PDB file of C-alpha atoms in Angstrom:
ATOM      1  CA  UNK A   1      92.628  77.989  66.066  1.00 50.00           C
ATOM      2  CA  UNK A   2      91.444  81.153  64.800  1.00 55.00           C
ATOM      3  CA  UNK A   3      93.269  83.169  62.578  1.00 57.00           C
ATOM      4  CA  UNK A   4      93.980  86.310  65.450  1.00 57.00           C
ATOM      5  CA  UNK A   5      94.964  83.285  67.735  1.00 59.00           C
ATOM      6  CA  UNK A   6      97.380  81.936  65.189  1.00 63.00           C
ATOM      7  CA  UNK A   7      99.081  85.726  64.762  1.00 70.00           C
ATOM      8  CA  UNK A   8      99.347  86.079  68.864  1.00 74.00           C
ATOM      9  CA  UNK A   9     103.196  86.002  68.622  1.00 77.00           C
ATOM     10  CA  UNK A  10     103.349  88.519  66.076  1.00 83.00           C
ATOM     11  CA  UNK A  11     100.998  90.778  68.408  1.00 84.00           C
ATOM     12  CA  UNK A  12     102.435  89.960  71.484  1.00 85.00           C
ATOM     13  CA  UNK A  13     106.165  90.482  70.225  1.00 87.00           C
ATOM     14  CA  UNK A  14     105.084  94.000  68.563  1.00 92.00           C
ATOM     15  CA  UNK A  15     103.175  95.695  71.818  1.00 92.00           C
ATOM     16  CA  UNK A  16     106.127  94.349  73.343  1.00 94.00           C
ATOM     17  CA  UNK A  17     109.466  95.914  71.006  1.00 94.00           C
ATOM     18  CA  UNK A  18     106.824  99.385  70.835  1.00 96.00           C
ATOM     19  CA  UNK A  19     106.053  99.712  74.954  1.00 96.00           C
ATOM     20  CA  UNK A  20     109.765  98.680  75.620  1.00 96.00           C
ATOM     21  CA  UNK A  21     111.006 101.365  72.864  1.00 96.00           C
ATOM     22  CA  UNK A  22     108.928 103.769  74.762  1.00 97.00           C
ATOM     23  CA  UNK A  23     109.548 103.629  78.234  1.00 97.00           C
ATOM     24  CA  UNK A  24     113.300 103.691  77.287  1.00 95.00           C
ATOM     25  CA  UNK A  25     113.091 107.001  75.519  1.00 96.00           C
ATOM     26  CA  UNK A  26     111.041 108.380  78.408  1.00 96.00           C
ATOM     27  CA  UNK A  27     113.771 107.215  80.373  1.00 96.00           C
ATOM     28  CA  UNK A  28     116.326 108.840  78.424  1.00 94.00           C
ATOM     29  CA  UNK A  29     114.484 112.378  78.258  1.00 95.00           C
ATOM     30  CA  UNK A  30     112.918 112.077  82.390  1.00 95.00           C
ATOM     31  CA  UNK A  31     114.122 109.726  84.379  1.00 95.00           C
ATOM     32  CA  UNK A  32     112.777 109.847  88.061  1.00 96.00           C
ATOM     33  CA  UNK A  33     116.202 108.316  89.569  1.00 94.00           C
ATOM     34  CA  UNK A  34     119.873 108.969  88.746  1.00 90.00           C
ATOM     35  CA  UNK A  35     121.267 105.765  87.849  1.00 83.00           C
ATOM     36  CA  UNK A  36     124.065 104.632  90.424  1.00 79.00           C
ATOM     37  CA  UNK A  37     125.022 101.724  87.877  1.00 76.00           C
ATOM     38  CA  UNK A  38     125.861 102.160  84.617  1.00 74.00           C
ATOM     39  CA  UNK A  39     123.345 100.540  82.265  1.00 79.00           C
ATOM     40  CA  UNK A  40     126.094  98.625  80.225  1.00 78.00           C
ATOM     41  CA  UNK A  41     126.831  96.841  83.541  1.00 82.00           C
ATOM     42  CA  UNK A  42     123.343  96.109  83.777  1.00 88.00           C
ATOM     43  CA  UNK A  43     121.484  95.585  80.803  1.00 91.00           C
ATOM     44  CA  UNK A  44     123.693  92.175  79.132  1.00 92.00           C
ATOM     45  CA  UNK A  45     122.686  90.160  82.084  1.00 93.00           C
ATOM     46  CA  UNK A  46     119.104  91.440  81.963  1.00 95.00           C
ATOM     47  CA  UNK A  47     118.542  90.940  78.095  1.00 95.00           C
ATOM     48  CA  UNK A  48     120.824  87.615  78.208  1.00 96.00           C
ATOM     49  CA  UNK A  49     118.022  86.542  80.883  1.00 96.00           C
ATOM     50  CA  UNK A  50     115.589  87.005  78.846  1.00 96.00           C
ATOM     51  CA  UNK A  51     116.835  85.500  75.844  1.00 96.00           C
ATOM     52  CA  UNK A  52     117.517  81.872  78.032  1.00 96.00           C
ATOM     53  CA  UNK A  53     113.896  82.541  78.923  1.00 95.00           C
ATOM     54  CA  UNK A  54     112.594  83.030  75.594  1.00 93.00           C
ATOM     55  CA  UNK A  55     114.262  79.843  74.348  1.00 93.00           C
ATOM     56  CA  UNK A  56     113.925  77.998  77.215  1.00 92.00           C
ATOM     57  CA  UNK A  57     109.938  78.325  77.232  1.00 90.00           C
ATOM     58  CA  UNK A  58     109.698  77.866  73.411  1.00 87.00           C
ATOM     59  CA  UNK A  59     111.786  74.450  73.628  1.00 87.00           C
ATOM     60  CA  UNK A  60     109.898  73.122  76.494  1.00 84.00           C
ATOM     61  CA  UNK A  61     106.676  74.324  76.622  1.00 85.00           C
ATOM     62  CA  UNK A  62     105.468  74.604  72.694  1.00 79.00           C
ATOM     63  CA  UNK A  63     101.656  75.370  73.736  1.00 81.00           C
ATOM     64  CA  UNK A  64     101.528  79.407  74.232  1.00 85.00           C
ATOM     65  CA  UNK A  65      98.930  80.410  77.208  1.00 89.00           C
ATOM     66  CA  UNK A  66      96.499  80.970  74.602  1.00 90.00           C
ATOM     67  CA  UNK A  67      96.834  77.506  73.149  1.00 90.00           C
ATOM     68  CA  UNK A  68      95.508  76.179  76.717  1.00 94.00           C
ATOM     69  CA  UNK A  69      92.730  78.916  76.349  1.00 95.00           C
ATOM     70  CA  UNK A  70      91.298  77.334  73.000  1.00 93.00           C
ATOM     71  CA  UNK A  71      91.886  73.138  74.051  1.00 94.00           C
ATOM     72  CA  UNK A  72      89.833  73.970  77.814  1.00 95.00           C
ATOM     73  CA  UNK A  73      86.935  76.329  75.215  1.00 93.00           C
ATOM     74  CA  UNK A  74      86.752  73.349  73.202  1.00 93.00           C
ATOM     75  CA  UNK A  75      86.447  70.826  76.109  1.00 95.00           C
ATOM     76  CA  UNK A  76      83.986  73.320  78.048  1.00 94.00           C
ATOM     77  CA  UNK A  77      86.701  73.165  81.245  1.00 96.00           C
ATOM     78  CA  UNK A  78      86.555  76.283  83.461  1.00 96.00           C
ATOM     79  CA  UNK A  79      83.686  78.533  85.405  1.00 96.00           C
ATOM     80  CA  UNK A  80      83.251  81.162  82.820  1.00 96.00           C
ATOM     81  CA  UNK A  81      82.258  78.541  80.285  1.00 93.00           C
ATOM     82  CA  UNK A  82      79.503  77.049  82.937  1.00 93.00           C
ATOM     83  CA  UNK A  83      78.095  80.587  83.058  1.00 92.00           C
ATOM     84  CA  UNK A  84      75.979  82.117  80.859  1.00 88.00           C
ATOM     85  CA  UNK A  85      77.148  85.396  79.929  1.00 93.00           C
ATOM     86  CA  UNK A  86      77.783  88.117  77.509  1.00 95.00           C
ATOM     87  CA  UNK A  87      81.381  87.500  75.516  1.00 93.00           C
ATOM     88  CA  UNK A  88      82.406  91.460  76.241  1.00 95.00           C
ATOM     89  CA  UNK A  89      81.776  90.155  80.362  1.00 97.00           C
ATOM     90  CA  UNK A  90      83.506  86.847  80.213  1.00 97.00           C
ATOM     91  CA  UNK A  91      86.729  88.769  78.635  1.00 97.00           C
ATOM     92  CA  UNK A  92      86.396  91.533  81.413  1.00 97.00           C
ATOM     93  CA  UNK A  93      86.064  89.097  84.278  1.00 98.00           C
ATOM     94  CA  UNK A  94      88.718  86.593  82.971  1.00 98.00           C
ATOM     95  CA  UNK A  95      91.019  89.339  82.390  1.00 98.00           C
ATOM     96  CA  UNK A  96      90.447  90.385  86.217  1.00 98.00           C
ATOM     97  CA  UNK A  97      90.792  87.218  87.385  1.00 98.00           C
ATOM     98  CA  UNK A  98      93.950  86.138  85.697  1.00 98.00           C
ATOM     99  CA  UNK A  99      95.281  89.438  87.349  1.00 98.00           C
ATOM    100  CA  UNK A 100      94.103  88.439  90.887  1.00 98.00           C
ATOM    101  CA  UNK A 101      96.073  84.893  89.942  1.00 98.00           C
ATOM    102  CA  UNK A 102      99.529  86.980  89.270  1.00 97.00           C
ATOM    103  CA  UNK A 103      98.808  88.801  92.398  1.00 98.00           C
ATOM    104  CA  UNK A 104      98.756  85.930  94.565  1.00 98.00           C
ATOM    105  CA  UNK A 105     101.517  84.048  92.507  1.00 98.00           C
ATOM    106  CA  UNK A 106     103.792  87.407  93.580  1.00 98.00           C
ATOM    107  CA  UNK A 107     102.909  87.159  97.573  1.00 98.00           C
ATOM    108  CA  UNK A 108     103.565  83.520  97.589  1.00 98.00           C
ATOM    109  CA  UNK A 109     107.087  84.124  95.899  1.00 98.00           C
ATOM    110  CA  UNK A 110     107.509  86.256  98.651  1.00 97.00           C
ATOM    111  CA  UNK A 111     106.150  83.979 101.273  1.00 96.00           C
ATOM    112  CA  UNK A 112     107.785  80.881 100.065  1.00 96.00           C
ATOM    113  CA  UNK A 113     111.190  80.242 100.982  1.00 94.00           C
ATOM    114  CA  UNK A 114     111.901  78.320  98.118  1.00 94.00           C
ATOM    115  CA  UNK A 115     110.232  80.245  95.484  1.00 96.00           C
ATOM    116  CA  UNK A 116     111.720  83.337  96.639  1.00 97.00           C
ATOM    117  CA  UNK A 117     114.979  81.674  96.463  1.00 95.00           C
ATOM    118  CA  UNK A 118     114.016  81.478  92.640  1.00 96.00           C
ATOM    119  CA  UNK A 119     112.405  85.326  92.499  1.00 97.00           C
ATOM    120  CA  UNK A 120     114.819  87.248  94.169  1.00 96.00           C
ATOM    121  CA  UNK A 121     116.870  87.601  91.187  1.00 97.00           C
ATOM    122  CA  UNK A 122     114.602  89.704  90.344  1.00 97.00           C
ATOM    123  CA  UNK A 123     115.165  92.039  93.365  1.00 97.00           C
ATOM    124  CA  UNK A 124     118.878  91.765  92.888  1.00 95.00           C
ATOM    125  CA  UNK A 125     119.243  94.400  90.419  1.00 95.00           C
ATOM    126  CA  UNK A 126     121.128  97.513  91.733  1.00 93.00           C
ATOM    127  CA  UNK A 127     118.551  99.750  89.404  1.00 95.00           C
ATOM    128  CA  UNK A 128     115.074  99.572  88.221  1.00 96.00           C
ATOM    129  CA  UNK A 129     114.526 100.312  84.757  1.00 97.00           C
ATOM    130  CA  UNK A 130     112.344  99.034  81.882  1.00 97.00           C
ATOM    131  CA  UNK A 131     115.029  95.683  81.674  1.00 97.00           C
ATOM    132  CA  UNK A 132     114.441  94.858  84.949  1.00 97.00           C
ATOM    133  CA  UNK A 133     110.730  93.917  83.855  1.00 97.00           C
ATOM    134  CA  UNK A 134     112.693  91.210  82.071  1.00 96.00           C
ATOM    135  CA  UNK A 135     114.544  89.844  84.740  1.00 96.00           C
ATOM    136  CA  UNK A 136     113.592  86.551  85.811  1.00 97.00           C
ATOM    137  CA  UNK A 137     115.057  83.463  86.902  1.00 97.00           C
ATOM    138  CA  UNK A 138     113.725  80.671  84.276  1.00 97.00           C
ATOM    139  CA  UNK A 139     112.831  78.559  86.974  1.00 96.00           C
ATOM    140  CA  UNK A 140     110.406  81.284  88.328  1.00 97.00           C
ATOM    141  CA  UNK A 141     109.493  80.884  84.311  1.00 96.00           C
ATOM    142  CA  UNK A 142     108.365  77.514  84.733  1.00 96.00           C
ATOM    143  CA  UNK A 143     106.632  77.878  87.899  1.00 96.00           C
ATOM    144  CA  UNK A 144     104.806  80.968  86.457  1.00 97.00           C
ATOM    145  CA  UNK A 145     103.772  79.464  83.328  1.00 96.00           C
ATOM    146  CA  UNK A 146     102.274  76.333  85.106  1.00 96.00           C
ATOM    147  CA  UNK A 147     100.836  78.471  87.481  1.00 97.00           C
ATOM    148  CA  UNK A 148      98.755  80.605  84.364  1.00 97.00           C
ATOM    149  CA  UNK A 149      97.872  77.459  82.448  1.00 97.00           C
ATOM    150  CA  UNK A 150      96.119  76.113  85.433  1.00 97.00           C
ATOM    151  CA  UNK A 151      94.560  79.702  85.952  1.00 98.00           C
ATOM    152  CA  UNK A 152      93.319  79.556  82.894  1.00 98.00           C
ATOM    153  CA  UNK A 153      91.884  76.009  82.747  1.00 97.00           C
ATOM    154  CA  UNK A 154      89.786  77.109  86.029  1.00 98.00           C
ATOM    155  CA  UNK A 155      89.001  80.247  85.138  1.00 98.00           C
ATOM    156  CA  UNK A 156      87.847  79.098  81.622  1.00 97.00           C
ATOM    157  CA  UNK A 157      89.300  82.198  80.027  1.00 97.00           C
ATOM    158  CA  UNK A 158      88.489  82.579  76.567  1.00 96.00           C
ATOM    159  CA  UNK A 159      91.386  82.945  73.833  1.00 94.00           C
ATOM    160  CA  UNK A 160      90.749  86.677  73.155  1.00 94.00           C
ATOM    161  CA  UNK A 161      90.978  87.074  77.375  1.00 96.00           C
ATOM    162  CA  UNK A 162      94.069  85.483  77.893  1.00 95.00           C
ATOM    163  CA  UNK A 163      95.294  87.346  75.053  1.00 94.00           C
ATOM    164  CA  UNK A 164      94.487  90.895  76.118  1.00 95.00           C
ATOM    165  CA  UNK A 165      96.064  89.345  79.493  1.00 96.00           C
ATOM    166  CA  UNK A 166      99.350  88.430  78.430  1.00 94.00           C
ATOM    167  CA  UNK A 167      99.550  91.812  76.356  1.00 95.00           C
ATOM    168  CA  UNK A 168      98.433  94.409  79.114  1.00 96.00           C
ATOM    169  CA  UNK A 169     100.675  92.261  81.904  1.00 96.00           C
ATOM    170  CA  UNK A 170     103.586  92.427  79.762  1.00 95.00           C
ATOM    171  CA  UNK A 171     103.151  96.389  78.884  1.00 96.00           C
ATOM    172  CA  UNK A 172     102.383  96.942  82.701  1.00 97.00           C
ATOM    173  CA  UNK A 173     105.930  95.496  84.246  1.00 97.00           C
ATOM    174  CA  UNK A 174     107.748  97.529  81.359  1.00 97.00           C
ATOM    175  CA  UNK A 175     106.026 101.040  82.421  1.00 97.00           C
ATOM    176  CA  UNK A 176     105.925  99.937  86.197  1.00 97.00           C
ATOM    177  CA  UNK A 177     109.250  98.984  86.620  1.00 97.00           C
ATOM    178  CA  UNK A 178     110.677 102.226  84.092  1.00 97.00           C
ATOM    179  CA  UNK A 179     112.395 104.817  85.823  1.00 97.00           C
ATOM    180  CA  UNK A 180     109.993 107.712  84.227  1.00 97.00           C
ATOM    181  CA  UNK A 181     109.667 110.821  86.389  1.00 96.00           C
ATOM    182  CA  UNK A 182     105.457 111.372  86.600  1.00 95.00           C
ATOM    183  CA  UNK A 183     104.153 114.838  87.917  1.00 95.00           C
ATOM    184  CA  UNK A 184     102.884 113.938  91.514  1.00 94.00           C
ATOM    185  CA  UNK A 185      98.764 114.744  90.885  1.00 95.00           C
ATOM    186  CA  UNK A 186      99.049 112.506  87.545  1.00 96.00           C
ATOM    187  CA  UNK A 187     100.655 109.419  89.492  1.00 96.00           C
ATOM    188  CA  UNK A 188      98.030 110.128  92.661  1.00 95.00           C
ATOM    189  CA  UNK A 189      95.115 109.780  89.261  1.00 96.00           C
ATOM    190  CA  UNK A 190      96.641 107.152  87.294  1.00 97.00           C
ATOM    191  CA  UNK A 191      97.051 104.781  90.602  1.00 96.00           C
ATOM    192  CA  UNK A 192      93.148 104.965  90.763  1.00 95.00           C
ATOM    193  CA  UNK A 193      93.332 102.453  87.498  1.00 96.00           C
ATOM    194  CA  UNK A 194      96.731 101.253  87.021  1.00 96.00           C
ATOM    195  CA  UNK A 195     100.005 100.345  88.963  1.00 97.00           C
ATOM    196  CA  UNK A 196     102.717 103.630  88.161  1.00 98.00           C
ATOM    197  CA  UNK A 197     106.356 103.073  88.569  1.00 98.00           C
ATOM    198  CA  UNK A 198     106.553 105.194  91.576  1.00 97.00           C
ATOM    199  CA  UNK A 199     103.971 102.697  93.323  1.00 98.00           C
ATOM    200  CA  UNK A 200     106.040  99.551  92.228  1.00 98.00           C
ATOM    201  CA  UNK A 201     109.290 101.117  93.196  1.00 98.00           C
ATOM    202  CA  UNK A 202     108.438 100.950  96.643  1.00 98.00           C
ATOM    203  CA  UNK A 203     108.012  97.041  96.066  1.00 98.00           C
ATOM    204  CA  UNK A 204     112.222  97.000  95.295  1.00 98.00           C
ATOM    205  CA  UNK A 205     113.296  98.611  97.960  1.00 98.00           C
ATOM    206  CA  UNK A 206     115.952  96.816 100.180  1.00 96.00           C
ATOM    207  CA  UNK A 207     113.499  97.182 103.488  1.00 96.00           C
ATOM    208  CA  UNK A 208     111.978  94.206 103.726  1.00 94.00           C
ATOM    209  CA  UNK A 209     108.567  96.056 105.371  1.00 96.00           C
ATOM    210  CA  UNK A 210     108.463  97.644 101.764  1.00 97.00           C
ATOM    211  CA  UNK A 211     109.782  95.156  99.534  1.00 97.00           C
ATOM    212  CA  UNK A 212     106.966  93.125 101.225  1.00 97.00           C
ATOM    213  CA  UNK A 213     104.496  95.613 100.199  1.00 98.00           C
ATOM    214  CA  UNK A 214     102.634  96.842  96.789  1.00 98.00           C
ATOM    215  CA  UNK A 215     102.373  92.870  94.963  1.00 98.00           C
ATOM    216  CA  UNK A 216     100.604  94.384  91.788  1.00 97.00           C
ATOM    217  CA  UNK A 217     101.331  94.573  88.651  1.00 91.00           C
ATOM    218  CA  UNK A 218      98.493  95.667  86.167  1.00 94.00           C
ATOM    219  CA  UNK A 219      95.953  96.684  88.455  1.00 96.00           C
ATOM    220  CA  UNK A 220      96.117  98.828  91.169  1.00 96.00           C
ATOM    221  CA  UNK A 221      93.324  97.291  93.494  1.00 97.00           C
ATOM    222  CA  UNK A 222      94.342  94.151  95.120  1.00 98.00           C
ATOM    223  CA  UNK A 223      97.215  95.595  96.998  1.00 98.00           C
ATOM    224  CA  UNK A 224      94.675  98.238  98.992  1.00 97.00           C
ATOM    225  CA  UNK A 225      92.075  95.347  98.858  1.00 97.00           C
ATOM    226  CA  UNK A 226      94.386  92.540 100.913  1.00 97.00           C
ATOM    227  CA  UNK A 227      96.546  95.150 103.149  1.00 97.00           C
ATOM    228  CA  UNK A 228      99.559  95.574 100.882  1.00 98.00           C
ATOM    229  CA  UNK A 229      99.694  98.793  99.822  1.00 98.00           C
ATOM    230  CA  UNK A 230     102.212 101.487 100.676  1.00 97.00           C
ATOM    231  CA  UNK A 231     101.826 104.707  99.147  1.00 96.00           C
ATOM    232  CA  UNK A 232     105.632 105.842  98.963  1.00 96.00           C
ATOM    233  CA  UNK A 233     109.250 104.732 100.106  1.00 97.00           C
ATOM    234  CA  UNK A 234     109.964 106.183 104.004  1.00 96.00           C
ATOM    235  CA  UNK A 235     113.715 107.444 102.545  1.00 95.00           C
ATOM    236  CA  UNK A 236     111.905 108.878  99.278  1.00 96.00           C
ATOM    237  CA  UNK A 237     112.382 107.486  95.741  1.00 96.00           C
ATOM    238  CA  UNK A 238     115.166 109.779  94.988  1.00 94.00           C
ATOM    239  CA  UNK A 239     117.210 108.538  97.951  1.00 94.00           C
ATOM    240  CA  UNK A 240     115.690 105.110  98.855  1.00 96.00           C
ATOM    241  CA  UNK A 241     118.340 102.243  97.881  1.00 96.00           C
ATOM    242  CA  UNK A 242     116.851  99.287  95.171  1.00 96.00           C
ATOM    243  CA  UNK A 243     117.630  95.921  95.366  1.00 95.00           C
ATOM    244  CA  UNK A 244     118.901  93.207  98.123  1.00 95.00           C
ATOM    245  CA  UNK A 245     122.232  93.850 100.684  1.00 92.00           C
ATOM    246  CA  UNK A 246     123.653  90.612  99.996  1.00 90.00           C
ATOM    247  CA  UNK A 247     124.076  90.812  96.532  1.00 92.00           C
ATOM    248  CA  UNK A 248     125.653  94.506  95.624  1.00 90.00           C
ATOM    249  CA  UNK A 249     128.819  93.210  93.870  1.00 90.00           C
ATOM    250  CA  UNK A 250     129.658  94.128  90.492  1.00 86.00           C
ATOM    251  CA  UNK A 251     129.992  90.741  89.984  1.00 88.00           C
ATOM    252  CA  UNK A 252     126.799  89.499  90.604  1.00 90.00           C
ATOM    253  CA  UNK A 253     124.930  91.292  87.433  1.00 89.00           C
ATOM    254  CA  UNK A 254     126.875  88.954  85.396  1.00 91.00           C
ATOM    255  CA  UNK A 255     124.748  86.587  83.777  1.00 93.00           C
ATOM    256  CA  UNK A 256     126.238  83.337  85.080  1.00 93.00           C
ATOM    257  CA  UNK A 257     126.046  84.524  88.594  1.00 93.00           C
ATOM    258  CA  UNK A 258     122.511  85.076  88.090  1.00 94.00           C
ATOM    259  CA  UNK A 259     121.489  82.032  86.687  1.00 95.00           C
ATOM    260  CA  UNK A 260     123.280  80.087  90.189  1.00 94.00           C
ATOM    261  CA  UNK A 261     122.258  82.427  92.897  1.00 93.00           C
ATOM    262  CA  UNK A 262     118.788  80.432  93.838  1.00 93.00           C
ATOM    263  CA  UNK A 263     121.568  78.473  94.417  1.00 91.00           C
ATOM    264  CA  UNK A 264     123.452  80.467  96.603  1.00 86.00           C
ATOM    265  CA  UNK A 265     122.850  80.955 100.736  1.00 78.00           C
ATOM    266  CA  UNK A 266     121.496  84.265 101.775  1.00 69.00           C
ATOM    267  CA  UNK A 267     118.954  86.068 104.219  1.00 65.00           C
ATOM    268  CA  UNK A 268     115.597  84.946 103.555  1.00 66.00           C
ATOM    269  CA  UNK A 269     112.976  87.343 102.610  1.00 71.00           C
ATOM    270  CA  UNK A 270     112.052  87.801 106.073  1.00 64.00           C
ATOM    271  CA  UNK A 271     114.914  86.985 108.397  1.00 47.00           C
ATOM    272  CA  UNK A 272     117.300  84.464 108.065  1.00 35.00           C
ATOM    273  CA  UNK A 273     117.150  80.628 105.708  1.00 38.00           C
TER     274      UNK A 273
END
């Protein structure tokens, strides 16, 4: 493995502490939503997630993403290694394509009863902030993980693509899901190349129609692409409620309730289980 391959958790841990340092400030200083909830409510279960996550992946899964990436190079598995083309347009096209892959993953955990089950802890939270970008169910984890690995065998995604991937995915759900006020024109601009956290609020709304609606999470395409866009909330951010009905108690941002309610009986995503 190459030596930038062998520092990728270094990289990937420092883009992540420096984007999540900075979307909290901006939250701090111009936050688009009062917060309902106070964030000491909120933010143990949301960090404690991501801590069972952390360990949970390291413990059982030892091979990072980009491990996969070098062991299908070397074997010559995927399309982009059939094809002969320029290394700057195999990164660009696997980095597109691994994007497409988390945009379908999302609709299916939508679609799915079972995997939304597993992903609507995710919708649960009462806010949206930069911590809810690190709120997910470690069996959605597992699925996701296996999900990637196989992307990336297919897709024959180079190291240095997978890379750039997991690094501009990971900085994308922290600003998207950040509750950072954006003047109006520079939100209408920046959703011409990336998803802003107005456009993903929509996507956490506790309407179905528009919690069914605006899938991506780096870029901003597939959503208008496939029919699943929806350019703002019909109650307005300011006013529009975030999260699910059933599960508004207190109680159920504590971090053992979160880690059982897959477990737990409640409307489906789209009527009733």
């Amino acid at each position: 493995m190459t030596g930038w391959a062998s520092a990728e958790p270094v990289v990937r841990l420092s883009a992540f502490v420096g984007v999540l340092a900075i979307v909290a400030a901006l939250e701090a200083v111009a936050p688009r939503r009062r917060p309902g909830t106070s964030r000491w409510r909120r933010w143990p279960g949301n960090i404690g997630i991501l801590a069972i996550d952390t360990v949970l992946v390291r413990l059982l899964f030892p091979l990072a993403a980009i491990g996969v990436a070098v062991i299908a190079g070397d074997r010559g598995w995927g399309l982009l290694h059939q094809l002969a083309l320029p290394g700057w347009l195999t990164i660009t096209l696997a980095v597109i394509a691994l994007d497409l892959v988390i945009y379908a993953q999302h609709v299916g955990f939508h679609a799915v009863p079972w995997l939304w089950r597993v992903h609507r802890l995710h919708h649960a939270d009462t806010e949206l902030d930069v911590t809810t970008a690190l709120r997910f169910h470690p069996a959605e984890i597992i699925v996701s993980l296996l999900i990637k690995w196989a992307a990336i065998v297919a897709i024959g995604a180079p190291p240095l693509a997978v890379l750039i991937f997991e690094i501009l995915l990971n900085a994308a759900a922290m600003i998207n899901h950040g509750n950072i006020a954006l003047p109006a024109g520079l939100d209408r601009w920046l959703r011409l190349v990336m998803v802003t956290p107005d456009m993903h609020r929509v996507h956490h709304s506790v309407a179905a129609d528009e919690r069914n609606r605006n899938f991506g999470f780096s870029l901003p395409w597939w959503d208008r692409l496939f029919g699943t866009y929806r350019a703002q909330p019909a109650a307005g951010h300011a006013a529009m409620t975030i999260g699910l009905a059933q599960f508004r108690a207190p109680g159920d941002q504590r971090i053992d309730r979160m880690l059982l309610q897959p477990l737990r009986r409640a409307e489906a995503n789209r009527g009733e289980e």
